[in-house]
Coordinates of C-alpha atoms in Angstrom, one line a residue:
M26 CA 100.2 74.0 124.3
A27 CA 100.3 71.9 121.0
Q28 CA 103.6 72.4 119.1
Y29 CA 104.2 73.3 115.5
S30 CA 103.6 70.5 113.2
V31 CA 105.9 70.1 110.2
A32 CA 103.3 68.1 108.2
N33 CA 101.8 71.1 106.3
S34 CA 102.2 72.8 103.0
S35 CA 105.4 74.6 103.9
T36 CA 107.4 71.4 104.4
S37 CA 108.3 68.6 102.1
P38 CA 106.3 65.4 102.4
T39 CA 109.6 63.3 101.4
N40 CA 111.8 65.3 103.8
P41 CA 109.9 66.2 106.9
G42 CA 111.2 69.0 108.5
Y43 CA 112.7 70.6 105.5
P44 CA 110.8 73.5 103.4
S45 CA 108.7 72.6 100.5
R46 CA 109.9 73.3 97.0
R47 CA 107.4 76.3 97.0
M48 CA 109.1 77.7 99.9
L49 CA 112.7 76.9 98.7
Q50 CA 111.7 78.8 95.5
R51 CA 110.7 81.6 97.7
I52 CA 114.0 81.7 99.6
R53 CA 115.7 81.9 96.3
Y54 CA 113.4 84.6 95.0
L55 CA 114.1 86.8 98.1
Q56 CA 117.9 86.4 97.6
N57 CA 117.6 87.4 93.9
R58 CA 115.5 90.4 95.1
R59 CA 118.2 91.7 97.3
A60 CA 120.7 91.0 94.6
L61 CA 118.7 93.5 92.2
A62 CA 118.2 96.1 95.1
S63 CA 122.0 96.2 95.6
G64 CA 122.7 96.4 91.6
G65 CA 123.3 92.8 91.1
S66 CA 121.5 90.7 88.5
W67 CA 118.6 88.2 88.6
T68 CA 119.7 84.5 88.6
P69 CA 117.4 82.9 86.2
K70 CA 118.3 79.3 87.2
L71 CA 117.2 78.9 90.7
S72 CA 119.4 76.2 92.4
V73 CA 118.3 75.1 95.8
A74 CA 121.0 72.4 96.2
D75 CA 122.8 74.8 98.5
I76 CA 119.7 75.4 100.9
Y77 CA 118.8 72.6 103.7
G78 CA 120.9 70.2 101.8
I79 CA 118.1 69.4 99.5
K80 CA 119.6 68.3 96.0
R81 CA 117.0 69.6 93.6
E82 CA 116.9 72.4 91.0
T83 CA 114.1 74.4 89.3
S84 CA 113.7 77.1 86.9
L85 CA 111.6 79.9 87.4
S86 CA 111.1 83.5 85.9
R87 CA 110.8 86.4 88.5
D88 CA 107.2 86.8 87.5
D89 CA 106.3 83.1 87.4
Y90 CA 107.8 82.8 91.0
M91 CA 105.8 85.9 92.1
E92 CA 102.7 84.4 91.0
E93 CA 103.2 80.9 92.7
V94 CA 103.9 82.6 95.9
D95 CA 100.9 84.9 95.8
K96 CA 98.5 82.3 94.5
Q97 CA 99.4 79.5 96.8
T98 CA 99.5 81.4 99.9
Y99 CA 96.4 83.2 99.2
N100 CA 94.4 80.0 98.4
D101 CA 95.7 78.7 101.6
W102 CA 94.3 81.4 103.6
E103 CA 91.0 81.4 101.6
A104 CA 90.6 77.8 102.3
S105 CA 91.4 78.0 105.9
D106 CA 88.8 77.4 108.8
I107 CA 89.6 80.6 110.5
H108 CA 89.2 82.6 107.4
H109 CA 85.8 81.0 107.0
R110 CA 84.8 82.0 110.5
L111 CA 86.2 85.4 110.5
V112 CA 84.4 86.1 107.3
A113 CA 81.0 84.7 108.6
F114 CA 81.3 86.9 111.7
L115 CA 82.0 90.0 110.0
E116 CA 79.4 89.5 107.3
E117 CA 76.7 89.3 110.2
H118 CA 78.0 92.3 112.2
A119 CA 80.3 94.8 110.3
G120 CA 77.2 96.6 109.2
T121 CA 76.3 97.6 112.5
T122 CA 79.7 98.5 113.9
T123 CA 81.2 102.0 114.4
Q124 CA 82.6 103.6 111.2
V125 CA 86.1 101.9 110.1
D126 CA 88.0 104.4 108.3
Q127 CA 91.5 102.7 108.8
I128 CA 92.9 99.6 109.7
I129 CA 96.4 99.8 111.7
C130 CA 98.7 96.7 111.7
F131 CA 101.2 96.6 114.5
G132 CA 104.2 94.0 114.7
L133 CA 103.0 91.5 112.1
V134 CA 106.5 91.0 111.2
S135 CA 108.2 90.6 107.6
P136 CA 106.1 89.0 105.0
V137 CA 109.0 89.0 102.7
S138 CA 112.4 89.1 104.3
S139 CA 112.3 87.0 107.2
R140 CA 114.9 84.3 107.4
H141 CA 112.5 81.6 108.6
P142 CA 110.0 80.1 106.1
R143 CA 107.4 79.3 108.9
I144 CA 107.5 82.8 110.1
L145 CA 107.1 84.1 106.5
R146 CA 104.1 82.2 106.0
R147 CA 102.6 83.2 109.3
A148 CA 103.3 86.9 108.7
Y149 CA 102.1 86.9 105.1
T150 CA 98.7 85.3 106.1
Q151 CA 98.3 87.7 108.7
H152 CA 98.7 90.9 106.4
L153 CA 96.3 88.8 104.2
A154 CA 93.8 88.8 107.1
A155 CA 93.8 92.5 107.2
C156 CA 93.0 92.7 103.6
T157 CA 90.1 90.4 104.3
I158 CA 88.9 92.6 107.1
R159 CA 89.2 95.7 104.7
D160 CA 87.3 94.3 102.0
L161 CA 84.5 93.3 104.3
F162 CA 84.2 96.7 105.8
A163 CA 84.2 98.2 102.5
R164 CA 81.3 96.1 101.5
H165 CA 79.1 96.6 104.3
Q166 CA 79.8 100.3 105.1
N167 CA 78.5 103.2 102.9
S168 CA 82.0 104.7 102.5
P169 CA 85.2 104.1 100.7
A170 CA 87.2 101.1 101.9
P171 CA 89.4 101.6 104.9
K172 CA 93.0 102.2 104.2
I173 CA 95.6 99.8 105.8
L174 CA 98.5 101.3 107.7
A175 CA 101.2 99.1 109.2
Q176 CA 104.4 99.6 111.5
D177 CA 107.0 96.9 112.3
P178 CA 110.7 97.8 112.9
R179 CA 111.5 94.3 111.1
Y180 CA 110.1 95.7 107.7
T181 CA 112.9 96.2 105.2
P182 CA 112.5 98.2 102.1
I183 CA 111.5 95.1 100.1
D184 CA 108.9 94.4 102.6
M185 CA 107.5 98.1 102.2
A186 CA 107.7 98.0 98.5
Y187 CA 105.7 94.7 98.6
L188 CA 103.3 95.5 100.9
S189 CA 102.4 98.7 99.1
T190 CA 102.2 96.7 95.8
H191 CA 100.5 93.6 96.8
F192 CA 98.6 94.5 100.0
S193 CA 97.7 98.2 99.2
T194 CA 99.4 98.8 102.6
T195 CA 101.2 102.0 103.8
T196 CA 104.1 101.3 106.3
L197 CA 104.7 104.0 108.9
P198 CA 108.1 104.4 110.8
D199 CA 107.7 104.1 114.7
P200 CA 105.8 105.9 116.4
E201 CA 103.8 107.2 113.5
A202 CA 101.2 104.5 113.7
F203 CA 100.4 105.3 117.2
R204 CA 99.9 108.8 116.5
A205 CA 97.5 108.0 113.6
L206 CA 95.1 105.9 116.1
N207 CA 91.6 107.4 116.5
G208 CA 88.0 106.2 117.2
T209 CA 87.6 104.9 113.6
T210 CA 90.7 102.9 113.6
F211 CA 90.6 99.0 113.6
V212 CA 93.6 97.6 115.3
I213 CA 95.5 94.5 114.4
S214 CA 98.1 93.1 116.6
I215 CA 99.3 89.7 117.3
S216 CA 101.8 89.0 120.1
P217 CA 103.7 92.4 119.7
D218 CA 106.7 93.5 121.7
V219 CA 105.2 96.3 123.3
P220 CA 101.5 96.6 125.0
V221 CA 99.8 97.8 122.0
R222 CA 96.3 96.9 123.0
Q223 CA 96.7 99.1 126.1
V224 CA 98.2 102.0 124.2
A225 CA 95.6 102.0 121.6
L226 CA 92.7 101.8 124.2
G227 CA 94.5 104.7 126.2
M228 CA 95.0 106.9 123.1
T229 CA 91.5 106.4 121.9
H230 CA 89.8 106.8 125.3
D231 CA 87.8 110.1 124.4
S232 CA 86.2 108.0 121.7
G233 CA 85.4 105.0 123.7
G234 CA 88.1 102.9 122.4
P235 CA 89.1 102.4 118.8
A236 CA 86.7 100.9 116.4
G237 CA 87.9 97.3 117.0
F238 CA 90.8 94.8 117.6
L239 CA 92.1 91.7 116.1
C240 CA 94.4 90.5 118.7
C241 CA 95.4 87.7 121.1
A242 CA 92.8 86.8 123.4
I243 CA 91.9 89.0 126.5
E244 CA 91.7 86.3 129.1
D245 CA 91.4 88.4 132.4
N246 CA 92.1 92.1 133.7
G247 CA 95.9 91.5 133.8
L248 CA 96.3 92.6 137.4
G249 CA 97.8 89.1 138.4
C250 CA 100.0 88.7 135.5
K251 CA 103.4 87.0 135.6
S252 CA 105.9 85.7 133.0
V253 CA 104.8 82.2 133.7
T254 CA 101.7 81.4 136.0
M255 CA 99.5 78.3 136.4
Q256 CA 96.1 78.0 135.1
N257 CA 93.9 74.7 135.5
G258 CA 97.2 73.0 136.3
E259 CA 99.0 74.1 133.0
E260 CA 101.7 76.7 132.6
V261 CA 100.4 79.8 130.9
F262 CA 103.1 82.1 129.3
R263 CA 102.5 85.8 129.4
F264 CA 103.9 88.2 127.0
T265 CA 104.5 91.7 126.7
D266 CA 101.0 92.8 125.3
N267 CA 99.2 92.1 128.5
S268 CA 95.7 92.7 129.3
S269 CA 94.5 95.5 131.8
P270 CA 91.2 96.3 133.3
G271 CA 90.4 98.6 130.8
L272 CA 90.7 95.9 128.1
W273 CA 88.8 93.4 130.3
E274 CA 85.8 95.9 130.7
F275 CA 86.0 96.4 126.9
K276 CA 85.6 92.7 126.3
Q277 CA 82.8 92.3 128.9
K278 CA 80.6 95.0 127.3
G279 CA 80.8 93.1 124.1
V280 CA 79.3 89.8 122.4
W281 CA 82.1 87.4 121.9
A282 CA 82.7 83.8 120.6
E283 CA 85.9 81.7 120.6
W284 CA 87.1 78.9 118.2
D285 CA 90.3 77.0 117.2
D286 CA 91.6 75.6 114.2
L287 CA 93.7 72.8 115.8
E288 CA 91.6 69.9 114.2
G289 CA 93.6 70.4 110.9
G290 CA 93.6 72.6 107.7
E291 CA 96.1 75.0 106.3
G292 CA 95.8 77.5 109.3
R293 CA 97.6 75.2 111.7
G294 CA 100.7 76.8 113.2
L295 CA 99.3 80.2 112.3
F296 CA 96.5 81.1 114.3
W297 CA 95.5 78.2 116.7
E298 CA 92.9 79.1 119.1
C299 CA 90.8 82.3 118.1
G300 CA 88.0 84.2 119.8
V301 CA 85.6 86.8 118.5
L302 CA 84.5 89.9 120.6
F303 CA 82.0 92.4 119.3
E304 CA 80.3 95.4 121.1
E305 CA 77.2 95.6 118.6
E306 CA 76.5 99.5 117.2
V307 CA 79.3 100.5 119.4
R308 CA 82.7 98.8 119.2
M309 CA 84.1 95.6 117.5
G310 CA 87.0 93.7 118.8
L311 CA 88.4 90.3 117.5
L312 CA 90.3 88.3 120.0
W313 CA 93.0 86.1 118.4
N314 CA 95.0 83.7 120.4
Y315 CA 97.8 81.8 118.4
W316 CA 100.9 79.6 118.7
H317 CA 103.6 82.0 120.0
G318 CA 106.6 80.7 118.0
S319 CA 109.9 82.2 117.8
R320 CA 110.1 85.7 116.0
D321 CA 112.9 87.4 113.8

């Protein structure tokens, strides 16, 4: 499987492997947010000389910094190939799928408080994807926009406040998001630490499954799964959210397509190979296979 490339918008072109100025500013911003939360004060001068050994300084107000992070990450997502393909697919099919009243995200990781810039960018973008899906369903369904719920033990109070303010997302403690599952739920779960897809399918069995999935690819029925196996002469790594006969059947009943964003673009290192599964007028599922990098 391809390795993450450091030559992207999160790295410095003059210092390959180091975060860019924008990401360094984000790190300092988070440090100031934590200081404020603990009763400290905001540091207007954002010195980054002590981060990654890069001798550089910049000055940004809190509001200006916030605007910079939101704008750049949003623009990167909007310009990505995977965004265009996701939108095109949903534009075609969202009007004929089962009613979607809520979108529940499982294990998308902290979009603000992670210590790793690469993970921050990926998590932030995946939460943006949830908003994109919400907006598309709102436009094509004759009903209010689906609400977005999210559950991840990595969320900090800062993450929860940020998700509420900037993503209109309500965070739930474990296991409340599982209890909220029903037949009108669209599930988003990308390489979680528990078998979310199997649980979601089982808990919504009486409804024929959830309204849909955005998840890692369902490649088989899961019965031959091992931690590492061989496929076409290559090692294939298996993770905790394995497939099952029920999930495989869910896929086989639908119409699906696959793509990848390995040819370039701002999505590189975030999603990699993707697929779409749709059971028209019954259920929808999006199969999302991406680079399984280290997590917080």
